Coordinates of C-alpha atoms and ligand atoms in Angstrom, one line a residue:
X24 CA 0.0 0.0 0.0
X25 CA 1.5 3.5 -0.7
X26 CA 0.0 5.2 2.5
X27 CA -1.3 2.7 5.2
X28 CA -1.5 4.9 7.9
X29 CA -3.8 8.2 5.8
X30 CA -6.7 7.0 3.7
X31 CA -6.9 3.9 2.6
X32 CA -4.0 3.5 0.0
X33 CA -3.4 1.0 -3.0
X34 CA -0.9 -1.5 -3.8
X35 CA 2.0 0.5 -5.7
X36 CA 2.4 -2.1 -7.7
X37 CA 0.8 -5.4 -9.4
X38 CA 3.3 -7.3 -7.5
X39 CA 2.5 -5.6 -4.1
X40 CA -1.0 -7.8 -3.9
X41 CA 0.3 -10.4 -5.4
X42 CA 3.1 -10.7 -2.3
X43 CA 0.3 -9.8 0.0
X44 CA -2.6 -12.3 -1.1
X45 CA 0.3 -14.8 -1.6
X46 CA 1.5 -13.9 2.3
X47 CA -2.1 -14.3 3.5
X48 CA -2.7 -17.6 1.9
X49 CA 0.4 -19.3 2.4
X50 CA 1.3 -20.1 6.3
X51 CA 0.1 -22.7 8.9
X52 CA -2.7 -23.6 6.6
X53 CA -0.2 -25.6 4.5
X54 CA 2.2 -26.4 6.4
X55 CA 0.7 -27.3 9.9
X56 CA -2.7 -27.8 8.8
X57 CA -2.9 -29.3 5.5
X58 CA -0.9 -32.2 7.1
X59 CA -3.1 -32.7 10.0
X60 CA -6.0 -32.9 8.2
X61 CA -4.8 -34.9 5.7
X62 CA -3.9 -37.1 8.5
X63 CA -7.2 -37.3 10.1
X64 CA -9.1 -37.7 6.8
X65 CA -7.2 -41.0 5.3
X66 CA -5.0 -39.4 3.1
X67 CA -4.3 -39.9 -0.2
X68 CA -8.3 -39.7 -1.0
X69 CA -8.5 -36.0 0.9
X70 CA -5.7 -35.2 -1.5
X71 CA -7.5 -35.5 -4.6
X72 CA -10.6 -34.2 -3.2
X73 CA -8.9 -31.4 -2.1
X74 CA -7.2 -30.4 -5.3
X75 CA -11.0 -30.9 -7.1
X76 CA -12.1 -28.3 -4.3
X77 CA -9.3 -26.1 -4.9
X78 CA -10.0 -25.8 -8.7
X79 CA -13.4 -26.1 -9.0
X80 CA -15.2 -24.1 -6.0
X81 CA -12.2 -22.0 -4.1
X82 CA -10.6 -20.2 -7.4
X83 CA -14.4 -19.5 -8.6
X84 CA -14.9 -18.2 -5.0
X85 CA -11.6 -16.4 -5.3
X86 CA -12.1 -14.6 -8.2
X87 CA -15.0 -13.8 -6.7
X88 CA -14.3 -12.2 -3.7
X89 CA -11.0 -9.8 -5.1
X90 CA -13.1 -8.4 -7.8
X91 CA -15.8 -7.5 -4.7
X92 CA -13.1 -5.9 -2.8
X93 CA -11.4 -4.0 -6.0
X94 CA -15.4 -2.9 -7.2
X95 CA -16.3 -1.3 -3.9
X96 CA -12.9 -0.6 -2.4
X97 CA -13.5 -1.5 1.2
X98 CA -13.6 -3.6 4.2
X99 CA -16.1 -6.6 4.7
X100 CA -18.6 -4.6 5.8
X101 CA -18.6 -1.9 3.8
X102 CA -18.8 -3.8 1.0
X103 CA -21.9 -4.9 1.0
X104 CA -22.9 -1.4 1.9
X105 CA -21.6 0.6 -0.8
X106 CA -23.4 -2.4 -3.3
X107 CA -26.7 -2.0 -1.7
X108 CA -27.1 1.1 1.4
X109 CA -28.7 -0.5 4.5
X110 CA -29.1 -4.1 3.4
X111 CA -29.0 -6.8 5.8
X112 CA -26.1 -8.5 3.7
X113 CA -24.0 -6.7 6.4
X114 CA -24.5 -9.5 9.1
X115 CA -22.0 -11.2 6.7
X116 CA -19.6 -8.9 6.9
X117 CA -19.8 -8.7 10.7
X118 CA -19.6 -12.8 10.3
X119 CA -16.6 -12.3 8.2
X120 CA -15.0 -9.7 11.2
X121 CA -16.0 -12.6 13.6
X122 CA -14.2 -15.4 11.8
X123 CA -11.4 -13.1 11.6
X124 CA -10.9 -13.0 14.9
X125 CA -11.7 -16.4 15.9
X126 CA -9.3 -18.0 13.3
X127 CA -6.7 -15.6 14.8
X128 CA -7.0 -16.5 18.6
X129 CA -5.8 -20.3 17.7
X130 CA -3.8 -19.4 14.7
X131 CA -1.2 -17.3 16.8
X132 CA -1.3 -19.9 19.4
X133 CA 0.1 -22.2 16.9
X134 CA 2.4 -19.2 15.2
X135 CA 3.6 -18.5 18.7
X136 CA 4.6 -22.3 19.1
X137 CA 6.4 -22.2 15.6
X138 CA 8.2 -19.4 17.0
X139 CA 9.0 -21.4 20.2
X140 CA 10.6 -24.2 18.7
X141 CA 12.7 -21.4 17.0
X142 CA 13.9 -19.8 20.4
X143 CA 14.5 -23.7 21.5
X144 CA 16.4 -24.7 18.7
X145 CA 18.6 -21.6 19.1
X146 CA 19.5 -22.6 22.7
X147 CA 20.3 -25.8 21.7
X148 CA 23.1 -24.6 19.1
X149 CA 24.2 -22.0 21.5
X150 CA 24.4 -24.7 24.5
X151 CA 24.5 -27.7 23.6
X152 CA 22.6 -30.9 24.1
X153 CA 19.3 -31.9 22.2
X154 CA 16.0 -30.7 23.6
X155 CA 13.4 -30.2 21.6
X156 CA 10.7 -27.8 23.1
X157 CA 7.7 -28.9 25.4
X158 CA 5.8 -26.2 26.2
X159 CA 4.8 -25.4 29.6
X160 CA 1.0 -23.6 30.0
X161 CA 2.9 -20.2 30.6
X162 CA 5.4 -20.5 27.9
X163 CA 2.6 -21.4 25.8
X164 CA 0.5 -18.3 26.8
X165 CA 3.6 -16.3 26.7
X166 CA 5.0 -16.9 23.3
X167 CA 1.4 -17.2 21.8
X168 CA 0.7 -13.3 23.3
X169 CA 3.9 -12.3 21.5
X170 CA 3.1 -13.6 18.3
X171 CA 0.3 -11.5 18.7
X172 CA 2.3 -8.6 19.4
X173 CA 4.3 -9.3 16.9
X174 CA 1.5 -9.0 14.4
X175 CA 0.1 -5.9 16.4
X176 CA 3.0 -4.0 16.0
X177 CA 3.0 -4.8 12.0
X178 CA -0.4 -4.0 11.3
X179 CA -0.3 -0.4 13.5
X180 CA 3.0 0.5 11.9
X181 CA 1.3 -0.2 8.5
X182 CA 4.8 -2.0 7.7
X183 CA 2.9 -5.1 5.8
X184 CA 4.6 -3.8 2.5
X185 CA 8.1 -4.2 3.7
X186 CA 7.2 -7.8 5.6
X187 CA 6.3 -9.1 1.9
X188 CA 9.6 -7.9 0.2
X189 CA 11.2 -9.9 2.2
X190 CA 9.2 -12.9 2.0
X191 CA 9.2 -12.4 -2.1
X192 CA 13.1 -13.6 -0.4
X193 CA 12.3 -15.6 2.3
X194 CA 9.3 -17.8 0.8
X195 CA 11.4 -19.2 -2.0
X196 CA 14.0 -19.9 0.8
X197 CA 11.0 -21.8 3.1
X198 CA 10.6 -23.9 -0.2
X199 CA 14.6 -25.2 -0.5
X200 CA 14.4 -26.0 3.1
X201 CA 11.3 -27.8 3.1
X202 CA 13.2 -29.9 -0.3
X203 CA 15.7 -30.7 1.8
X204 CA 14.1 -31.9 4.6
X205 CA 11.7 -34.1 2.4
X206 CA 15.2 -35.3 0.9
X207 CA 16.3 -36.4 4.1
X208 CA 12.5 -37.8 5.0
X209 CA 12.5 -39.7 1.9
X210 CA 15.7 -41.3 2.6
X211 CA 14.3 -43.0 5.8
X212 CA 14.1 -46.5 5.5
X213 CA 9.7 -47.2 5.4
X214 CA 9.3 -43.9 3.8
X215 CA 7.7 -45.1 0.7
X216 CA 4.9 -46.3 2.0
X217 CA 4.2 -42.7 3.0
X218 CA 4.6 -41.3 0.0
X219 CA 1.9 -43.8 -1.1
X220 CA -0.1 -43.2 1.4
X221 CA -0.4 -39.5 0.5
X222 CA 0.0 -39.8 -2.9
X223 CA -2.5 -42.7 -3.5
X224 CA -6.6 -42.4 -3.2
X225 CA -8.4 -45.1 -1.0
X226 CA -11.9 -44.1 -2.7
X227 CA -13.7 -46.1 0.2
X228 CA -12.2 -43.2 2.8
X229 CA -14.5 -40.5 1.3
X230 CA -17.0 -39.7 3.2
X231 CA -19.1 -36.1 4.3
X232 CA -16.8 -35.3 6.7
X233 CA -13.5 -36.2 4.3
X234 CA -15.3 -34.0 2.1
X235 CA -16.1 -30.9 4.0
X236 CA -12.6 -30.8 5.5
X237 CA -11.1 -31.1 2.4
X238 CA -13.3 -28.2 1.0
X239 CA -12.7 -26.1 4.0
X240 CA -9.2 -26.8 4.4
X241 CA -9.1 -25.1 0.6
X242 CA -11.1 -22.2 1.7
X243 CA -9.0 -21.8 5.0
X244 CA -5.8 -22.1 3.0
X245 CA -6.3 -19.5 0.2
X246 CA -7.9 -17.2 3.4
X247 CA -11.6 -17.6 1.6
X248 CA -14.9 -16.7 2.9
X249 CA -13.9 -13.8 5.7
X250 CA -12.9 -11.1 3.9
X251 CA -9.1 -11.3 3.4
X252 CA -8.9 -11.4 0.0
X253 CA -11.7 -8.5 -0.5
X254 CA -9.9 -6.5 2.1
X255 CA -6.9 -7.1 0.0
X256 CA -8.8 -6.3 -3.2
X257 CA -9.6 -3.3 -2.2
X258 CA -6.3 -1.9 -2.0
X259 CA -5.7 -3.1 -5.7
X260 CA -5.7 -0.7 -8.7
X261 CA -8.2 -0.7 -11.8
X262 CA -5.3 -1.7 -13.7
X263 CA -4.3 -4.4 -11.9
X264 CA -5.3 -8.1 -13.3
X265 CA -7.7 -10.1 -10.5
X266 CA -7.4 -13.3 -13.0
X267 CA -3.6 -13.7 -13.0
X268 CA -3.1 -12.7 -9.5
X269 CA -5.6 -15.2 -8.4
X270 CA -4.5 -18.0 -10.4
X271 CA -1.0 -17.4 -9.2
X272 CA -1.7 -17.3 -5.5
X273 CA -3.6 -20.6 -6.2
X274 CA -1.2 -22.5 -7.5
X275 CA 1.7 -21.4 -5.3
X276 CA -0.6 -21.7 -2.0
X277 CA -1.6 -25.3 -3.6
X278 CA 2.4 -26.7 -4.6
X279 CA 3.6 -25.4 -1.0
X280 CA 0.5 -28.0 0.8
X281 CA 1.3 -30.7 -1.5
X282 CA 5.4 -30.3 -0.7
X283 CA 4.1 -30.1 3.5
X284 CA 2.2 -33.6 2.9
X285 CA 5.0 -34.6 0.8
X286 CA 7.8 -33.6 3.8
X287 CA 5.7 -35.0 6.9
X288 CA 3.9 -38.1 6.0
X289 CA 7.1 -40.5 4.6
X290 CA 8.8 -39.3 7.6
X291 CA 5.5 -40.3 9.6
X292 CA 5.4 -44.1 8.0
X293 CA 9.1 -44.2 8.3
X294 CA 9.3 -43.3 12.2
X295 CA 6.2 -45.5 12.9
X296 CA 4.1 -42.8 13.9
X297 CA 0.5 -42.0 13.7
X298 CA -0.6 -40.0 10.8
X299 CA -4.3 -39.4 13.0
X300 CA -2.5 -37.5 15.7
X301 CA -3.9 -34.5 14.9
X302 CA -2.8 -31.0 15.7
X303 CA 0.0 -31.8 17.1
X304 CA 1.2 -33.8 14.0
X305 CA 4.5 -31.6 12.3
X306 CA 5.7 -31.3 15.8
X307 CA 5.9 -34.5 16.8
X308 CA 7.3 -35.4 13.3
X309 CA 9.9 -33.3 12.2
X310 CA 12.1 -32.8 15.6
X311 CA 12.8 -36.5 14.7
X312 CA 13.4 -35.9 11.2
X313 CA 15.8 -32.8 12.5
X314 CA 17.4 -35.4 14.8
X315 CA 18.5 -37.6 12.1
X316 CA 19.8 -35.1 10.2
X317 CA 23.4 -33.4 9.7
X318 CA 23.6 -29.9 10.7
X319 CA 19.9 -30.6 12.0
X320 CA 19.7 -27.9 14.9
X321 CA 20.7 -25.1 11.9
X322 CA 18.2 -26.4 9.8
X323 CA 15.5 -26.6 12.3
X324 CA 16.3 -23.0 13.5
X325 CA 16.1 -21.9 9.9
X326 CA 12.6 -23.9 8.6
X327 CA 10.9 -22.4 12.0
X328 CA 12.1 -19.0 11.3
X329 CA 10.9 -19.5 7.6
X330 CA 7.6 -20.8 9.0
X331 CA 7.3 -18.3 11.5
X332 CA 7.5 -15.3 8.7
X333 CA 4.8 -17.1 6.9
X334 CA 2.8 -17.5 9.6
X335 CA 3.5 -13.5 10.3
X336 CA 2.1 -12.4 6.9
X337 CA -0.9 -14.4 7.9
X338 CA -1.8 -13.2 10.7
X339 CA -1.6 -9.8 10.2
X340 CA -3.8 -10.4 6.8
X341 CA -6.9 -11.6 9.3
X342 CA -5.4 -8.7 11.4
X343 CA -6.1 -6.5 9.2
X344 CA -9.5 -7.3 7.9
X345 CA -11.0 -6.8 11.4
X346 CA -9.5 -3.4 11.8
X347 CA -9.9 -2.2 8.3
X348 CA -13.8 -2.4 10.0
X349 CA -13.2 0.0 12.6
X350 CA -11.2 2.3 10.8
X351 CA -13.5 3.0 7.8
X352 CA -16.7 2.2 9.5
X353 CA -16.3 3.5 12.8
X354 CA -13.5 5.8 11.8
X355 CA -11.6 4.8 14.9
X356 CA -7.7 5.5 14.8
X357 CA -5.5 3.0 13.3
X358 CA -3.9 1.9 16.3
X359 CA -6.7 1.8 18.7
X360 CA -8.0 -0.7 16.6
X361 CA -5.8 -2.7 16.2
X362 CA -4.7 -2.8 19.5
X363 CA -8.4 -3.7 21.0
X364 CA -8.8 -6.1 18.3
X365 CA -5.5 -7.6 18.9
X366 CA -6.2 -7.5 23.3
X367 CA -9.7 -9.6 22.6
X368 CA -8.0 -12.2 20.4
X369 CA -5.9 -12.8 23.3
X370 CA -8.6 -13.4 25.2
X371 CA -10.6 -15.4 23.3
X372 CA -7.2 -17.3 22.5
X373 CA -5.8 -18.4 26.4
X374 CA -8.7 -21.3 26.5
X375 CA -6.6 -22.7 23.4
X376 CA -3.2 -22.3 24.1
X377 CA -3.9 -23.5 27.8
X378 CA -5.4 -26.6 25.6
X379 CA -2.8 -26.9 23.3
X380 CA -0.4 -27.1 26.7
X381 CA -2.3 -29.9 27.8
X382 CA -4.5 -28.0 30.6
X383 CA -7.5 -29.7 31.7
X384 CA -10.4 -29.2 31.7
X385 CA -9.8 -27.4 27.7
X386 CA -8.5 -30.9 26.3
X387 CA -11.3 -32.8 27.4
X388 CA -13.8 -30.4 26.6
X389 CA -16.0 -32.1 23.1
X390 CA -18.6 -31.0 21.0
X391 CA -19.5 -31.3 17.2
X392 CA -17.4 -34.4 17.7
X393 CA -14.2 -32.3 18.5
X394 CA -12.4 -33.2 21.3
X395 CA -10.3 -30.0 23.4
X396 CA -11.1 -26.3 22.9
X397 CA -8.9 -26.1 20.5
X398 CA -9.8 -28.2 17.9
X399 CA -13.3 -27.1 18.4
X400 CA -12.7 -23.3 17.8
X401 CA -10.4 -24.7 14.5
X402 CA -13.6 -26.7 13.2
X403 CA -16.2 -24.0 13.7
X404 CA -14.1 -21.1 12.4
X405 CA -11.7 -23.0 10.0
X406 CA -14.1 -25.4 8.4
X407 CA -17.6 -24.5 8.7
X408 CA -17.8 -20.6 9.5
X409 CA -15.5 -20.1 6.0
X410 CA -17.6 -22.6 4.0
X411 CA -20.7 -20.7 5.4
X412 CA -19.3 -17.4 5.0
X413 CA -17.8 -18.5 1.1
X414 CA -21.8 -19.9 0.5
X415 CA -23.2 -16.6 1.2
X416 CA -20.6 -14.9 -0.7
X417 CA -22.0 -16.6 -3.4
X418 CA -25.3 -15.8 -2.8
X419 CA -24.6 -12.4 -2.8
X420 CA -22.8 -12.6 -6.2
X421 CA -25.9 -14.1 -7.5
X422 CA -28.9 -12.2 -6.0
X423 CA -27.7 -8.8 -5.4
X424 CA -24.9 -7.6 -7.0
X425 CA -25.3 -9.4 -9.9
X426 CA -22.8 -11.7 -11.4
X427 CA -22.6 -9.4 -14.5
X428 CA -21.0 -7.0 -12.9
X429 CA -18.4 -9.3 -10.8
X430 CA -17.5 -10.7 -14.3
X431 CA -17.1 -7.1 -16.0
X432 CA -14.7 -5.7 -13.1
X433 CA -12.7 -8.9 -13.8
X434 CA -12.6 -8.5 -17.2
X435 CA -12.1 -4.7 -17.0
X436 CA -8.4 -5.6 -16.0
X437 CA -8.2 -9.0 -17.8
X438 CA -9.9 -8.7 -21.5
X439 CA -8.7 -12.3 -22.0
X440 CA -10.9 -13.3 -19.1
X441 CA -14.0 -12.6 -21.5
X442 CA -13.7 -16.0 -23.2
X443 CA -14.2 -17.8 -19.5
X444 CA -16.5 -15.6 -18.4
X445 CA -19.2 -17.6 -19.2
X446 CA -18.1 -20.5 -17.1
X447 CA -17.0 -18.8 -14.4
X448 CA -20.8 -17.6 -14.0
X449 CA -21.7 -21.3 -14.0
X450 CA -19.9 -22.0 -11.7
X451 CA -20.6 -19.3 -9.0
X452 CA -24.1 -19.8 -9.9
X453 CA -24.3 -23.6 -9.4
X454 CA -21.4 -25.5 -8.9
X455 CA -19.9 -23.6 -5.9
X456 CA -23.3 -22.6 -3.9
X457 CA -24.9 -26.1 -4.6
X458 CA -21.7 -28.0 -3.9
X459 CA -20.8 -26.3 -0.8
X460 CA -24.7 -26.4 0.9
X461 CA -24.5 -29.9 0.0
X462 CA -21.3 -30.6 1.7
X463 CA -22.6 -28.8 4.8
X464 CA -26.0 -30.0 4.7
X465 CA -24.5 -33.9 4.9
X466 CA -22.4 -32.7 8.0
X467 CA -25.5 -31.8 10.1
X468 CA -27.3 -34.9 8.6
X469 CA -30.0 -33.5 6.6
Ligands
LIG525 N1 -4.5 -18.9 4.6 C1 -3.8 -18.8 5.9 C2 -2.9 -20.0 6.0 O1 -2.9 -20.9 5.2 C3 -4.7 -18.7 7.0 C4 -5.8 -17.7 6.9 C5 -7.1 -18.1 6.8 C6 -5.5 -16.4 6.7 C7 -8.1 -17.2 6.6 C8 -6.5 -15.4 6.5 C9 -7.8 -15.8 6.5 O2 -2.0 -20.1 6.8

């Protein structure tokens, strides 16, 4: 953005969203997250349904959603003010703001862990000795509430912009790292049956729920259906092309999963560990894999740094969405916002950083067949409020702003894009609404 801190400000260059959108999309989802859900969902048969997902319902949404944010230039809310004044559309927008801030108050826990096993790591090189890091309930809460600083401090300095020239530096680095440490995993003796596993659909494993998490594990990895990516729209120019950027983001966000599944599960078959094991999966795996490994300490320190960046551009995208809200709606200061914003995620987020420390009574807490706080808040905001809030966004398209017009600011940018307009209609119309009320209608056994 050329002037985060007065007005509202616009990408100086194409690039400048595309290392933004790309730094939203790509971070735990992948890395942390596309594994354990893999894991929990059987595997090689998740893998191919989350690639027909990715195609054929979260680019449609995608597309969808930048072109919003570019054609009304504002936050969540606002948007679907300025299309229609006073509509009750808004509730989704104040969904989106509330999605935000829930996927934020686990998200950082986990950032904060990443950032851990950095610190930890260090120590070891510095003294000696091999302890990989168990985190205590305070260190937990601790290193979780400085993540969130972290991203506080980022989003009130409006210093995004020079975060994501770095990681145009840093991402490619993340990518040689995670090569070599798949190298090394695939060098394991067992490790093939991994790779098979993960590479190989058992078609009797689908069911709903493979389904849904594969769906919503798309929408949570490309930062869908809260308002990132309109928010992030909104800063870009007319100029600026919605279909290439959005295409690119895909494809990048999608090779970095597919290299995470790709680096954890050989290693997982080789060390006879349990692919199920949930969220705790990459950390239980790769301080093994960093174990077996020469110069392993350096390399660990360097992958959790990389991660920890990602994770970084990340948070401070659903940062930002929330306190785009108060400044252009309620016209609050920049870093009042995001200061309050940043203090209530905190709150909301002890209950799952105490669980992801192991602190009863969170980890035996279960509902919607969850079990610990955490991996109920990660369920109901990461699967089922984004494929809700990416439904309605649809909806929208369809019944009030008119798909017309989302199609013309697309093509405004992209003349090429007129030949695939067409389909692209189709499949917001149908394809994307249908599919996605269908997936969640099966979850709640309709
Ligand atoms: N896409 C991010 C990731 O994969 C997480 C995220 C979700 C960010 C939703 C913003 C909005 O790490």
């Amino acid at each position: 953005m050329t002037s985060a801190t007065s007005g509202r400000g616009q990408w100086s260059s194409q690039l400048g969203f595309v290392l933004a959108a790309a730094g939203s999309a790509v971070g735990l989802g992948n890395i942390w997250r596309f594994p354990y859900v893999a894991g929990e969902s059987g595997g090689g048969a998740f893998v191919l349904v989350y690639l027909v997902c990715v195609a054929f319902i979260a680019l449609p949404v995608m597309l969808l959603e930048i072109s919003l944010g570019r054609a009304t230039q504002k936050n969540p809310v606002g948007a679907f003010l300025a299309v229609r004044p006073g509509t009750s559309w808004r509730y989704l927008g104040y969904l989106a703001l509330v999605t935000g801030l829930g996927i934020l108050s686990y998200y950082a826990v986990i950032a904060g862990k990443v950032a851990a096993y950095c610190v930890s790591y260090g120590q070891t090189l510095v003294q000696g000795g091999a302890h990989p890091y168990h985190g205590t309930s305070l260190s937990t809460v601790v290193f979780f509430a400085v993540f969130l600083v972290l991203t506080v401090l980022v989003v009130v300095g409006g210093v995004q912009r020079g975060i994501e020239r770095w990681s145009k530096i840093l991402m490619p680095l993340l990518v040689v790292t995670m090569l070599g440490i798949i190298l090394r995993g695939l060098f394991l003796p067992g490790s093939m049956a991994g790779v098979q596993w993960f590479l190989t659909p058992d078609f009797t494993k689908i069911d709903g729920r493979v389904v849904l998490n594969a769906m919503a594990q798309a929408f949570f990895s490309l930062s869908l259906g809260m308002g990132a990516m309109l928010t992030y729209g909104s800063y870009l120019s007319k100029r600026q092309d919605i279909l290439r950027c959005g295409v690119w983001v895909v494809v990048f966000d999608t090779l970095i999963a597919i290299l995470a599944g790709l680096m954890i599960f050989p290693a997982v078959f080789a060390l006879g560990q349990n692919p199920a094991a949930g969220t705790t999966l990459i950390f239980q795996v790769l301080p093994e894999v960093f174990a077996k490994m020469a110069g392993g300490t350096g390399i660990a320190i360097l992958f959790f740094f990389l991660l920890s960046v990602a994770a970084l551009t990340s948070t401070v995208s659903l940062l930002e969405v929330v306190t785009a809200y108060f400044v252009d709606e309620l016209s609050w200061p920049r870093s009042r916002a995001v200061w309050v914003v940043g203090g209530a995620t905190f709150i909301v987020g002890i209950p799952s950083a105490l669980d992801m420390a192991g602190v009863a009574p969170y980890s035996s807490l279960t509902l919607v067949g969850k079990t610990g706080f955490f991996a109920v808040m990660d369920f109901l905001w990461g699967n089922l409020s984004l494929a809700l809030g990416s439904l309605m966004l649809c909806l929208f398209g369809i019944f009030v702003w008119g798909l017309h017009r989302a199609a013309a600011e697309i093509e405004s940018s992209a003349p090429f894009f007129s030949s695939l307009s067409g389909t692209w209609r189709f499949f917001v119309r149908w394809v994307c609404p249908l599919s996605i009320a269908v997936i969640l209608a099966t979850l709640f056994g309709l």
